[in-house]
Short mmCIF file of C-alpha atoms in Angstrom, two decimals:
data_model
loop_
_atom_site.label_atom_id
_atom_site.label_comp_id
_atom_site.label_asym_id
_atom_site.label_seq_id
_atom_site.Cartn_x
_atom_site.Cartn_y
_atom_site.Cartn_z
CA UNK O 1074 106.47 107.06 168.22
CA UNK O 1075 103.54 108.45 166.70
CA UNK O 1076 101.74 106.77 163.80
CA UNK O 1077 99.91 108.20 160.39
CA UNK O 1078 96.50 107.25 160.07
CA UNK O 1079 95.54 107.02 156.23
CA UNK O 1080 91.96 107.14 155.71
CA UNK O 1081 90.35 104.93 152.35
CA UNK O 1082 88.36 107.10 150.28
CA UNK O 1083 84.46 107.13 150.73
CA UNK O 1084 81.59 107.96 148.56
CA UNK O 1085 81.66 111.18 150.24
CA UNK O 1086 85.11 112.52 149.29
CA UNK O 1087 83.62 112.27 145.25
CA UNK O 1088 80.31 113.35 145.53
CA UNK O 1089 77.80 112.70 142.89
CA UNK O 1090 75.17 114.15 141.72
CA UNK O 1091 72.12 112.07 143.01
CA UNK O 1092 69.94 112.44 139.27
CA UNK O 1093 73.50 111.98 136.93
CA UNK O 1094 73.24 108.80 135.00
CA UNK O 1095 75.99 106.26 135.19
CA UNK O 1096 78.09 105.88 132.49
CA UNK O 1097 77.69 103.23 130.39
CA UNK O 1098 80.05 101.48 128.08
CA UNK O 1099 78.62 103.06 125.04
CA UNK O 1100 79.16 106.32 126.44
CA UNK O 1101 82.94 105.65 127.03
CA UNK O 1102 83.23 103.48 123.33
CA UNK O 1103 80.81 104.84 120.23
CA UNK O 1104 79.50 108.19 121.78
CA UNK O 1105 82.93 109.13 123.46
CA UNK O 1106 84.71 108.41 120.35
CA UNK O 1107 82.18 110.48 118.20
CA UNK O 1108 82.33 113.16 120.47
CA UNK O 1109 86.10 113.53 121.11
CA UNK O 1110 86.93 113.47 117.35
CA UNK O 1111 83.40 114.79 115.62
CA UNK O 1112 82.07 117.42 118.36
CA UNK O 1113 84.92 117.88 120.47
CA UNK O 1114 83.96 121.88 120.45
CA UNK O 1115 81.75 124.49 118.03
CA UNK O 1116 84.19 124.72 114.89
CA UNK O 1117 84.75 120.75 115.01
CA UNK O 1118 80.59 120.88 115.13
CA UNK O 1119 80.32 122.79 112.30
CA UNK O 1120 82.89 121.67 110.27
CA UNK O 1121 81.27 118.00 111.01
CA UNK O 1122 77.62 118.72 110.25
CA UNK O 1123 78.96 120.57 106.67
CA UNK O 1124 80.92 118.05 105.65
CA UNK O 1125 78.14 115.36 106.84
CA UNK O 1126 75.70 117.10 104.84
CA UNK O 1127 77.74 117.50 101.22
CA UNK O 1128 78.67 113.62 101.94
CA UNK O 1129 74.99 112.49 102.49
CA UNK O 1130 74.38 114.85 99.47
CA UNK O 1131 77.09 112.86 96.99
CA UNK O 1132 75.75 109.80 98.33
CA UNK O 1133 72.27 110.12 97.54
CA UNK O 1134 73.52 111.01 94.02
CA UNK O 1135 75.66 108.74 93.70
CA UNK O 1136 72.70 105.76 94.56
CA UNK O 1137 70.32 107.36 91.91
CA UNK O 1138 73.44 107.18 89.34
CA UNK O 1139 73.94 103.85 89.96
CA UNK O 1140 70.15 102.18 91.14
CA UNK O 1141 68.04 104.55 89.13
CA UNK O 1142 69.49 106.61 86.18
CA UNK O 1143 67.48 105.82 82.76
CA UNK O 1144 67.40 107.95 79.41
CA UNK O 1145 65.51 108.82 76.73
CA UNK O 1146 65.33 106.84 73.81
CA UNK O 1147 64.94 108.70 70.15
CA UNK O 1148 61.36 107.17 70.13
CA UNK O 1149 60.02 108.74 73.47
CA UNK O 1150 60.59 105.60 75.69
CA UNK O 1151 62.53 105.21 78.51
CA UNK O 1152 65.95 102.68 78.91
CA UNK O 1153 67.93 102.31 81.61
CA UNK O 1154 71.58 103.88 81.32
CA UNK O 1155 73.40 100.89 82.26
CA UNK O 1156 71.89 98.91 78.92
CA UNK O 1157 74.61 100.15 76.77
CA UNK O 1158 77.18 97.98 79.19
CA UNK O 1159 74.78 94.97 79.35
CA UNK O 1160 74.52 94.86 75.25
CA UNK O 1161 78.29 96.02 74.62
CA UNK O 1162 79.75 93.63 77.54
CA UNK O 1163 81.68 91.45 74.80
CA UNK O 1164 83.10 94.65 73.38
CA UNK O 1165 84.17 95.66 76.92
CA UNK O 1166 85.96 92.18 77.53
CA UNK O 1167 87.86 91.24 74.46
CA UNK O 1168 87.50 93.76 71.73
CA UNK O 1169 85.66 93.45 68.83
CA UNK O 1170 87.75 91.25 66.47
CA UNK O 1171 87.74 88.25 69.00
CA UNK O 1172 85.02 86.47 67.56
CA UNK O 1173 86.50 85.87 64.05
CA UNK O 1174 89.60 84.62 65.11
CA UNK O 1175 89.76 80.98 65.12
CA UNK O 1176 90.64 81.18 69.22
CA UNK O 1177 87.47 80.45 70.52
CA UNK O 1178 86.30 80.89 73.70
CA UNK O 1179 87.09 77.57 75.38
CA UNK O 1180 90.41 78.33 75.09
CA UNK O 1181 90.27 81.48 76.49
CA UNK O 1182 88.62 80.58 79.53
CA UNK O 1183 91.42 77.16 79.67
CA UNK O 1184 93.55 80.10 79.63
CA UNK O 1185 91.97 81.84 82.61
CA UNK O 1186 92.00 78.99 84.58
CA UNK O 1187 95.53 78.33 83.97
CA UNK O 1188 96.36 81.96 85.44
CA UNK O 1189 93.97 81.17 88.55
CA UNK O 1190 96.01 78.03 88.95
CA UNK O 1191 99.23 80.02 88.77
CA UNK O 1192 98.18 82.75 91.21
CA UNK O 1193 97.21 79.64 93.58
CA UNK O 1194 100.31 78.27 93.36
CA UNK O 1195 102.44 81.65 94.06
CA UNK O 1196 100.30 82.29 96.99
CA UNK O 1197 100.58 78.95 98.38
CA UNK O 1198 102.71 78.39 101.62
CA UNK O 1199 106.05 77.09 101.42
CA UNK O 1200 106.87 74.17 103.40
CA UNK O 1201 109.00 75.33 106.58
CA UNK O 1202 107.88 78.76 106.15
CA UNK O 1203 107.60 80.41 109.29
CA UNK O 1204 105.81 83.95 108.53
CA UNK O 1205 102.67 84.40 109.79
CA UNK O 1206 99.71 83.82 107.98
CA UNK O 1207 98.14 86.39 106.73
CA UNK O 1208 94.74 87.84 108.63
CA UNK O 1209 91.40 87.56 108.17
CA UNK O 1210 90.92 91.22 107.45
CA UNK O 1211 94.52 91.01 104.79
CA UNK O 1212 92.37 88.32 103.01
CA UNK O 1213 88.90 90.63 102.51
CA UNK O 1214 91.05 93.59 101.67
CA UNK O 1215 93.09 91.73 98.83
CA UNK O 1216 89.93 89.54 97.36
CA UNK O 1217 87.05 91.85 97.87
CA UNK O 1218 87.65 94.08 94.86
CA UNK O 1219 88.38 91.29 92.55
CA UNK O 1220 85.06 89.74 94.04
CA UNK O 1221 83.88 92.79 93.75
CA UNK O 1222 84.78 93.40 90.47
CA UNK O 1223 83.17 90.41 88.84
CA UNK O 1224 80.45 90.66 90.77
CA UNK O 1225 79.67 94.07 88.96
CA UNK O 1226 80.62 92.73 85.47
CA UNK O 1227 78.26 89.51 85.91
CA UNK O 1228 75.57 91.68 86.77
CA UNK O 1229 75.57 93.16 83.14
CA UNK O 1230 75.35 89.32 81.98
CA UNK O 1231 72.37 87.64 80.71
CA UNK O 1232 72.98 83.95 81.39
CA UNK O 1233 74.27 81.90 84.45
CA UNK O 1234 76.63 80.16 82.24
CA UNK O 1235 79.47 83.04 83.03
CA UNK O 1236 79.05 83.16 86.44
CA UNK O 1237 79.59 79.22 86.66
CA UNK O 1238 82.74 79.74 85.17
CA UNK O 1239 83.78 82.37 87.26
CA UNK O 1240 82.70 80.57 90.53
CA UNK O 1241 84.66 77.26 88.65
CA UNK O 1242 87.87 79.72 89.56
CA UNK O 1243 88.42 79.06 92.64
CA UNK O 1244 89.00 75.44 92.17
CA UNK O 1245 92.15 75.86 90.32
CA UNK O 1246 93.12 78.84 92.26
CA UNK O 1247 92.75 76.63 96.11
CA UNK O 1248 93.97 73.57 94.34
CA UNK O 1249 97.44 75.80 93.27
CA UNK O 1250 97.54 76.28 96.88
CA UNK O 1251 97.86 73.25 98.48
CA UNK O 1252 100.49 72.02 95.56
CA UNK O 1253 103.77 73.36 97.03
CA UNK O 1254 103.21 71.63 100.14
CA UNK O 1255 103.07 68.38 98.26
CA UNK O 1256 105.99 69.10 96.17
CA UNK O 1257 109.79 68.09 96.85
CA UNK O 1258 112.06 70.90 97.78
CA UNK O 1259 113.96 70.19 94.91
CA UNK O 1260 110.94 71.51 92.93
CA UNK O 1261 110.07 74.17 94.56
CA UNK O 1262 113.67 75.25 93.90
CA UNK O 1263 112.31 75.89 90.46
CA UNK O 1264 108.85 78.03 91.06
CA UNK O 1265 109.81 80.86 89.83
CA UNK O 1266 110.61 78.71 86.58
CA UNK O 1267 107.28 76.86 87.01
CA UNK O 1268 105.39 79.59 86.93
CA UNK O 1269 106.99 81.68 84.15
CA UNK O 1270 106.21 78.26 82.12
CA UNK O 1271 102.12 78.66 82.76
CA UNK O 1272 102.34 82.15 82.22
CA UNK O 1273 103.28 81.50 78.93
CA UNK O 1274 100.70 78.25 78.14
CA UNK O 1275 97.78 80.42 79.35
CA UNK O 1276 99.93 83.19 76.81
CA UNK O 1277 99.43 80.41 73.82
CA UNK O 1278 96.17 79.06 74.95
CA UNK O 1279 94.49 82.24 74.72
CA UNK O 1280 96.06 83.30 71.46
CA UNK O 1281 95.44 79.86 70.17
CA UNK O 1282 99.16 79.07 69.48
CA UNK O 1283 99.72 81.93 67.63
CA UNK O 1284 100.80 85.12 69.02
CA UNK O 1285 100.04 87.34 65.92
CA UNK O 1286 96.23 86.38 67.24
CA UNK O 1287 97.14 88.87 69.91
CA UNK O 1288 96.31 91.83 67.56
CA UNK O 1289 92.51 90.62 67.39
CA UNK O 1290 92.67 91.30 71.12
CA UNK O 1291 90.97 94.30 72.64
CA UNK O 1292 88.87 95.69 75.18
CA UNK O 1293 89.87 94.61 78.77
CA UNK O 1294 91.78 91.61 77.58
CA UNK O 1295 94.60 93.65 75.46
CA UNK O 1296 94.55 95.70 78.95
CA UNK O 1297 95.38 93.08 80.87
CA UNK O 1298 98.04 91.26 78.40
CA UNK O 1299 99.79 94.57 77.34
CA UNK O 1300 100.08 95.74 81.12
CA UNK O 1301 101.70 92.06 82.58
CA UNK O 1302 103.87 91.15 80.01
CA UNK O 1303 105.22 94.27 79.87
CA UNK O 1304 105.45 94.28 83.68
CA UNK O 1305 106.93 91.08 83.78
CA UNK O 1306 109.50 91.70 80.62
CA UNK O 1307 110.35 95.33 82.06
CA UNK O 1308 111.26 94.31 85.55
CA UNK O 1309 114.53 92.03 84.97
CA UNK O 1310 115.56 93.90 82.06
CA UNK O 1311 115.00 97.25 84.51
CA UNK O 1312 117.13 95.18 87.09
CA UNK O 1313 119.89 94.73 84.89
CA UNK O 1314 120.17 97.70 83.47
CA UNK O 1315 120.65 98.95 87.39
CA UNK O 1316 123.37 96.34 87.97
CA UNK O 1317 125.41 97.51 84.94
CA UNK O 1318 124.77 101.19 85.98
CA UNK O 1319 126.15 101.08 89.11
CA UNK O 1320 129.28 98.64 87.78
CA UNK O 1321 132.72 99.37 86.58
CA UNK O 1322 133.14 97.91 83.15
CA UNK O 1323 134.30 100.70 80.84
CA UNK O 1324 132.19 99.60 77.96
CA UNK O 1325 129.14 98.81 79.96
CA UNK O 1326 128.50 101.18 81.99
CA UNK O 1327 127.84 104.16 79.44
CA UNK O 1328 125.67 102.34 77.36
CA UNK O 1329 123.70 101.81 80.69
CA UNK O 1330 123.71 105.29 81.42
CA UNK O 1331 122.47 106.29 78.31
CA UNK O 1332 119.93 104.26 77.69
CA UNK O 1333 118.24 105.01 81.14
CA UNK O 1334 118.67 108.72 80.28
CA UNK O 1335 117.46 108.79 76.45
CA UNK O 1336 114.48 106.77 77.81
CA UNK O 1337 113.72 108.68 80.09
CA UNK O 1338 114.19 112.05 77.77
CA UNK O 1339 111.05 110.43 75.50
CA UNK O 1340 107.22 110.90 76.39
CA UNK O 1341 105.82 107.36 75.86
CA UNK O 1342 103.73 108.46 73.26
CA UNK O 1343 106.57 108.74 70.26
CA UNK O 1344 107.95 105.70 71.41
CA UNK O 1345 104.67 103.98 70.72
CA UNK O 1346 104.79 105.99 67.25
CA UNK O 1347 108.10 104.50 66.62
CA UNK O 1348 107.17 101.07 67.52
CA UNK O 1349 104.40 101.56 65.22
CA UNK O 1350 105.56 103.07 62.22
CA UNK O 1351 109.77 102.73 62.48
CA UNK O 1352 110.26 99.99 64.37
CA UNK O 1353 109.19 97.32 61.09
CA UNK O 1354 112.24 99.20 59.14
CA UNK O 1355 115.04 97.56 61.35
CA UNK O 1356 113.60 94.56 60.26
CA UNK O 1357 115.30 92.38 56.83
CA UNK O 1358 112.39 92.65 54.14
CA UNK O 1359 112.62 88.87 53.96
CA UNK O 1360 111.61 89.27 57.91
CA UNK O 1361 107.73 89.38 58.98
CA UNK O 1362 107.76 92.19 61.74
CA UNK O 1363 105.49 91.24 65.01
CA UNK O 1364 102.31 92.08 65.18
CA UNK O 1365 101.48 95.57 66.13
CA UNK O 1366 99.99 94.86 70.00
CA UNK O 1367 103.96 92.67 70.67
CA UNK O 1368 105.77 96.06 69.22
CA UNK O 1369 103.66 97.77 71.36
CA UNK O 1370 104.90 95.85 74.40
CA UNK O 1371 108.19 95.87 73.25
CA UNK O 1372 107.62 99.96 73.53
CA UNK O 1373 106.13 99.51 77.18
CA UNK O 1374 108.85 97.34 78.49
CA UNK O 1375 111.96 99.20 77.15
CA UNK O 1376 110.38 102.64 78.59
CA UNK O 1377 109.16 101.38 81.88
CA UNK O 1378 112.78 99.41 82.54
CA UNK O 1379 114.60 102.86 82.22
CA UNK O 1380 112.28 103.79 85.29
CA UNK O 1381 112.70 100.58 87.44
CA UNK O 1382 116.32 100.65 86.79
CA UNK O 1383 116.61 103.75 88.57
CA UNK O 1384 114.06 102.61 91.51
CA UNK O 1385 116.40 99.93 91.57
CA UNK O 1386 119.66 102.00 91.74
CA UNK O 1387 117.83 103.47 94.74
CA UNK O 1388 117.63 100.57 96.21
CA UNK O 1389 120.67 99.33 95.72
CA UNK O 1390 122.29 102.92 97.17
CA UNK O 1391 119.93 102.46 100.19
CA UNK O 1392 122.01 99.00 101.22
CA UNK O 1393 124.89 100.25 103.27
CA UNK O 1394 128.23 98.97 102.14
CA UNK O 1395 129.44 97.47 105.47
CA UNK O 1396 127.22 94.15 104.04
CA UNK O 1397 129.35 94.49 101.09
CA UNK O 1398 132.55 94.28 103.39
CA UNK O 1399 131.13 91.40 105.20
CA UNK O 1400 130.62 89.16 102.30
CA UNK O 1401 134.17 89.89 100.97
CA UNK O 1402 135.80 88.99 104.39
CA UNK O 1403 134.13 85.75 103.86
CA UNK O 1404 135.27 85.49 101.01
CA UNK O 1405 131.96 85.71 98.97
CA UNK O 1406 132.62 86.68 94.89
CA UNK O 1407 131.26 90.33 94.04
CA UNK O 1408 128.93 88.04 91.91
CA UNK O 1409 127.65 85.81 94.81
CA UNK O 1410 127.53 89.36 97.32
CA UNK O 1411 125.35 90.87 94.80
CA UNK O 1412 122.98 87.93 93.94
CA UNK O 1413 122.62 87.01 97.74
CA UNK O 1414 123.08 89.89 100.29
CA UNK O 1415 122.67 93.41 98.02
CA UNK O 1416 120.62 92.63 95.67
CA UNK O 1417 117.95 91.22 97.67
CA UNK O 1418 117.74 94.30 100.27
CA UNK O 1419 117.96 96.63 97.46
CA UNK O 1420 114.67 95.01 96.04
CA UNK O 1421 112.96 94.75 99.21
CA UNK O 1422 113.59 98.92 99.81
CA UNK O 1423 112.45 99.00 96.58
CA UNK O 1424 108.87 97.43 96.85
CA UNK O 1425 106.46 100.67 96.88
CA UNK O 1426 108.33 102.61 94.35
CA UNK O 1427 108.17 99.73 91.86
CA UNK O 1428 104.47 98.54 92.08
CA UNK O 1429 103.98 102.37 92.05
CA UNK O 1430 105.72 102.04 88.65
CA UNK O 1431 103.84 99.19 88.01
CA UNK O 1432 100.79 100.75 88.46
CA UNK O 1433 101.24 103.79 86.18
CA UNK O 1434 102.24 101.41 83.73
CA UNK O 1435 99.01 99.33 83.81
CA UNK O 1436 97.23 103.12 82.91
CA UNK O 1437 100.14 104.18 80.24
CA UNK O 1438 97.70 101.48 78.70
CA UNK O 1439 94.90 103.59 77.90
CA UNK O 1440 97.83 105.45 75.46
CA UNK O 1441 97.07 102.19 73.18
CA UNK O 1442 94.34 104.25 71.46
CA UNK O 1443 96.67 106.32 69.20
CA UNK O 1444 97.93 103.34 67.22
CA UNK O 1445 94.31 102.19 66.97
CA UNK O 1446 94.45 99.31 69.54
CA UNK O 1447 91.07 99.46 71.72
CA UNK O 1448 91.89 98.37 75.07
CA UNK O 1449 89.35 99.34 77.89
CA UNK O 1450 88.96 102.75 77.41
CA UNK O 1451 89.48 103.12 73.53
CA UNK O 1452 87.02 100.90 72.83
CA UNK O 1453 84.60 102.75 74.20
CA UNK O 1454 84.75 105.66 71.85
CA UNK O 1455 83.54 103.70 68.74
CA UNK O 1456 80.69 102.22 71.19
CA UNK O 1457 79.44 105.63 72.13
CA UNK O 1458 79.63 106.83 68.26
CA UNK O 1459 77.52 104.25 67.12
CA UNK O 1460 74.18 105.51 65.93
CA UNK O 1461 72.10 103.14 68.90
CA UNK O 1462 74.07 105.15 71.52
CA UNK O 1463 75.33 108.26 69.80
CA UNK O 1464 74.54 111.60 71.28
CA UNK O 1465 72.04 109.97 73.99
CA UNK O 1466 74.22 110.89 76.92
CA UNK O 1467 75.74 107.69 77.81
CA UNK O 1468 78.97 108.84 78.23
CA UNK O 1469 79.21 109.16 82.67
CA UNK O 1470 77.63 105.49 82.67
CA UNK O 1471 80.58 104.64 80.27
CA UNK O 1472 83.68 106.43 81.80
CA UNK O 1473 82.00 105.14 85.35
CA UNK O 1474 82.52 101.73 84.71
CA UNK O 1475 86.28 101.82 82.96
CA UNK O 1476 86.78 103.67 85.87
CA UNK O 1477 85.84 101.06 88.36
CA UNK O 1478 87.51 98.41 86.69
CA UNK O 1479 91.23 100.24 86.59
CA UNK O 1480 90.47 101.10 90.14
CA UNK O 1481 90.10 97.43 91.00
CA UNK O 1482 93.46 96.64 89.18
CA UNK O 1483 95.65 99.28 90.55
CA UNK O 1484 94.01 98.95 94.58
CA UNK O 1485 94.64 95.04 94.31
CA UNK O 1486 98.26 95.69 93.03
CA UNK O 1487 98.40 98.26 95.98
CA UNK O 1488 96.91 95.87 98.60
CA UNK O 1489 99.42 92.97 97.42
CA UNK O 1490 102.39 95.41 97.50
CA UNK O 1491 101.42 96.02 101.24
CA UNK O 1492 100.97 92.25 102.08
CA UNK O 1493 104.28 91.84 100.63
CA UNK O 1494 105.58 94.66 102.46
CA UNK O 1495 104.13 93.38 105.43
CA UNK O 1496 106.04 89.41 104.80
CA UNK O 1497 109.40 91.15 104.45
CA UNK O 1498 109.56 93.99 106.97
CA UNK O 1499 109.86 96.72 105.01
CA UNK O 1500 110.53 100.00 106.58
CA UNK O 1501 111.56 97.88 109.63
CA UNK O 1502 115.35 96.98 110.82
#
C-alpha cells in the first residue's frame, strides 16, 4: 500500500521580499483601521481630506468663538463677549424677580439638595437586584454633561462660594444611594411614594411654602420646574387616558377619545392663551385663580398627556393578547392582568417614544415667552435690549450658551432613557 507524503510549509513556499518591513501591531490596529475606512481608495481619499479640512476649519472657529472672541465697547475699549453671561448669570438662573421674594436663597439651594438626595435615592440599588451594574463608560456618558454643564456655568462665577455648593451635591446625591440598601422591604414597597413626597418638599422649599412664589420664578429655574412637573403630572394622567381609550365602558370611552383628539387638534400656543386669559373665568369670583406659571403647567400637562396617551396605546397594542389569555386562565381579574402583565410591557415598548415626548416637552418651554414668563431663552431678550448690551453684537454668545444648556438637558434625558432601556431589555425578547 502506498503512502502520501505531506510536506509542512517552508519559508520558501511564501517568499518575502528580503527589504519589506514586518508588520507591526500598529499597522494591523490604528493605521489599518484608518486606512480601510478613511483611504480605502481615491474617492474615499478625497472625500476624507475635504471633509478633514472644513472640520479642522469649524474647529478652529469654533476655539476663537469660545477662547478668544471680544467686542467693542461704545467707548473704544475692548470686552470680552462672554462678560454679558458673567454679569447677567443671576438673570440666567432664576429670573429677575427672585430676589424680592421673601424665598431666599438658602432655601433654594435646601431645595437643590433635596432633589440631589432624591435622584440618589432612585438610582440606588435595590436589595436582591440582580441586573448588572451599570459600566464605567454608562456612568461618564450619563454624568459628564451635567458635570459638564456646571462646570461651564461656574466658570461665569465670581466667587468659590457656588462651586462649594455645587461640589456639597454629591453628598446628598451618594448618601441617597446607599439608603435603600439599609431600608426594610416593606419601605421600599413605598419609593415611588417616597420620592413623590421630596419632590414636593424641595417644590415648597424653593417657593418658600407658597406656590404663588412660583410666578417670581424665571430664567433656568421656571425651565426646569415648568418642564418636570408637567412631565411628571402629564405622564399618569397620559396613562389613564390610554387605559380608558382602549376600554369598553360606553360613557368612558368617548370622552377619552375626544379629548386625545381635540388636544391634539390645538397648537400649544392657544392653549397657553387660554390658560392665560380664559382659564381664570371657570373660576367662582369668590375663587383666587393660580398663579399664571401653575395655569401654565396645567396647559403643558393636559396637551402633552393627549400625546403619551397615544404612545401608550401603542404600547399597549404592541403586547400580544395571548398574555392576556394567560392571566385569565389563571384566573387573574382584567384589573390585576392589566396592572401586572400588560401594562407593564406596554410601558417598557414604550420607553423611547415617551422620553422623546418628554424631551420636546422640556423645549415647548421656550413657548413661555408669549404670556411674558422668562424662562431660559425669554429672558434673554430683555438682557440683550438693555442699553449696556444693546446693539453690541452679543447675540451668538447669548443663543450659544441657552443652547448648550437645553442640549445638556435633553442628551442626559436621552442617555438615561438608554440606560433604562438597557435594565429592561428593550427591543429584546
Amino acid at each position: 500500500m502506498s503512502t502520501i507524503k505531506t510536506q509542512t510549509p517552508g519559508p520558501e513556499d511564501n517568499p518575502v521580499a528580503p527589504d519589506a518591513p514586518m508588520p507591526t501591531g500598529l499597522d494591523h490596529g490604528l493605521r489599518g483601521l484608518i486606512r480601510e475606512n478613511l483611504f480605502k481608495d481615491a474617492k474615499n481619499s478625497i472625500l476624507t481630506i475635504v471633509f478633514g479640512l472644513i472640520l479642522g476649519y469649524v474647529l478652529y472657529r469654533a476655539s476663537i468663538f469660545v477662547f478668544f472672541n471680544e467686542k467693542v465697547t461704545p467707548d473704544g475699549g475692548m470686552r470680552n463677549s462672554w462678560d454679558i453671561i458673567s454679569s447677567q448669570l443671576i438673570r440666567y438662573m432664576v429670573g429677575t424677580q427672585f430676589d424680592g421674594t421673601n424665598i431666599g436663597y438658602p432655601m433654594l439651594w435646601a431645595a437643590i439638595y433635596t432633589i440631589a438626595f432624591t435622584l440618589g435615592f432612585a438610582s440606588g440599588r435595590l436589595p436582591g437586584d440582580t441586573s448588572p451594574p451599570m459600566t464605567t463608560r454608562t456612568k461618564l456618558g450619563i454624568i459628564a454633561p451635567p458635570v459638564l454643564a456646571m462646570a461651564v456655568i461656574l466658570s461665569f462665577t465670581d466667587t468659590i462660594t457656588p462651586t462649594l455648593l455645587v461640589i456639597g451635591l454629591a453628598v446628598p446625591f451618594f448618601l441617597g444611594q446607599r439608603i435603600p440598601a439599609l431600608l426594610p422591604e416593606s419601605v421600599l414597597h413605598r419609593r415611588t411614594l417616597i420620592m413623590t413626597g421630596l419632590v414636593l418638599l424641595a417644590f415648597l422649599l424653593e417657593t418658600g411654602f407658597n406656590p404663588g412664589n412660583v410666578d417670581n420664578f424665571g430664567g433656568l429655574l421656571l425651565t426646569v420646574n415648568v418642564a418636570f412637573i408637567s412631565i411628571a403630572a402629564c405622564f399618569p394622567l397620559g396613562v389613564i387616558l390610554a387605559l380608558t381609550r382602549r376600554s369598553s365602558f360606553p360613557l368612558l370611552r368617548p370622552v377619552a377619545v375626544l379629548y386625545i383628539e381635540l388636544i391634539r387638534g390645538v397648537p400649544l400656543i392657544t392653549l397657553l392663551f387660554m390658560g392665560e386669559f380664559a382659564l381664570r373665568f371657570f373660576f367662582p369670583s369668590t375663587f383666587e385663580p393660580p398663579a399664571s406659571v401653575i395655569r401654565a403647567i396645567i396647559m403643558f400637562t393636559l396637551f402633552s398627556a393627549a400625546y403619551v396617551a397615544e404612545i401608550v396605546r401603542g404600547g399597549l397594542q404592541s403586547v400580544p393578547g395571548g398574555q392576556t389569555e394567560a392571566g385569565q386562565a389563571v384566573g387573574l381579574s382584567p384589573v390585576t392582568i392589566t396592572r401586572k402583565i400588560v401594562l407593564p410591557q406596554a410601558l417598557r415598548n414604550s420607553i423611547p417614544a415617551l422620553v422623546g415626548q418628554f424631551i420636546a416637552l422640556l423645549k415647548d418651554t421656550t413657548l413661555l415667552i408669549i404670556i411674558s414668563q422668562f424662562d431660559l431663552l425669554g429672558v434673554s431678550d430683555p438682557i440683550l435690549a438693555s442699553p449696556e448690551f444693546q446693539n453690541q453684537g452679543y447675540a451668538p454668545e447669548v443663543y450659544a450658551f441657552v443652547a448648550f444648556i437645553f442640549w445638556v438637558m435633553c442628551f442626559s434625558m436621552s442617555r438615561a432613557s438608554q440606560r433604562l432601556e438597557t435594565k429592561l431589555g428593550v427591543g429584546t425578547r
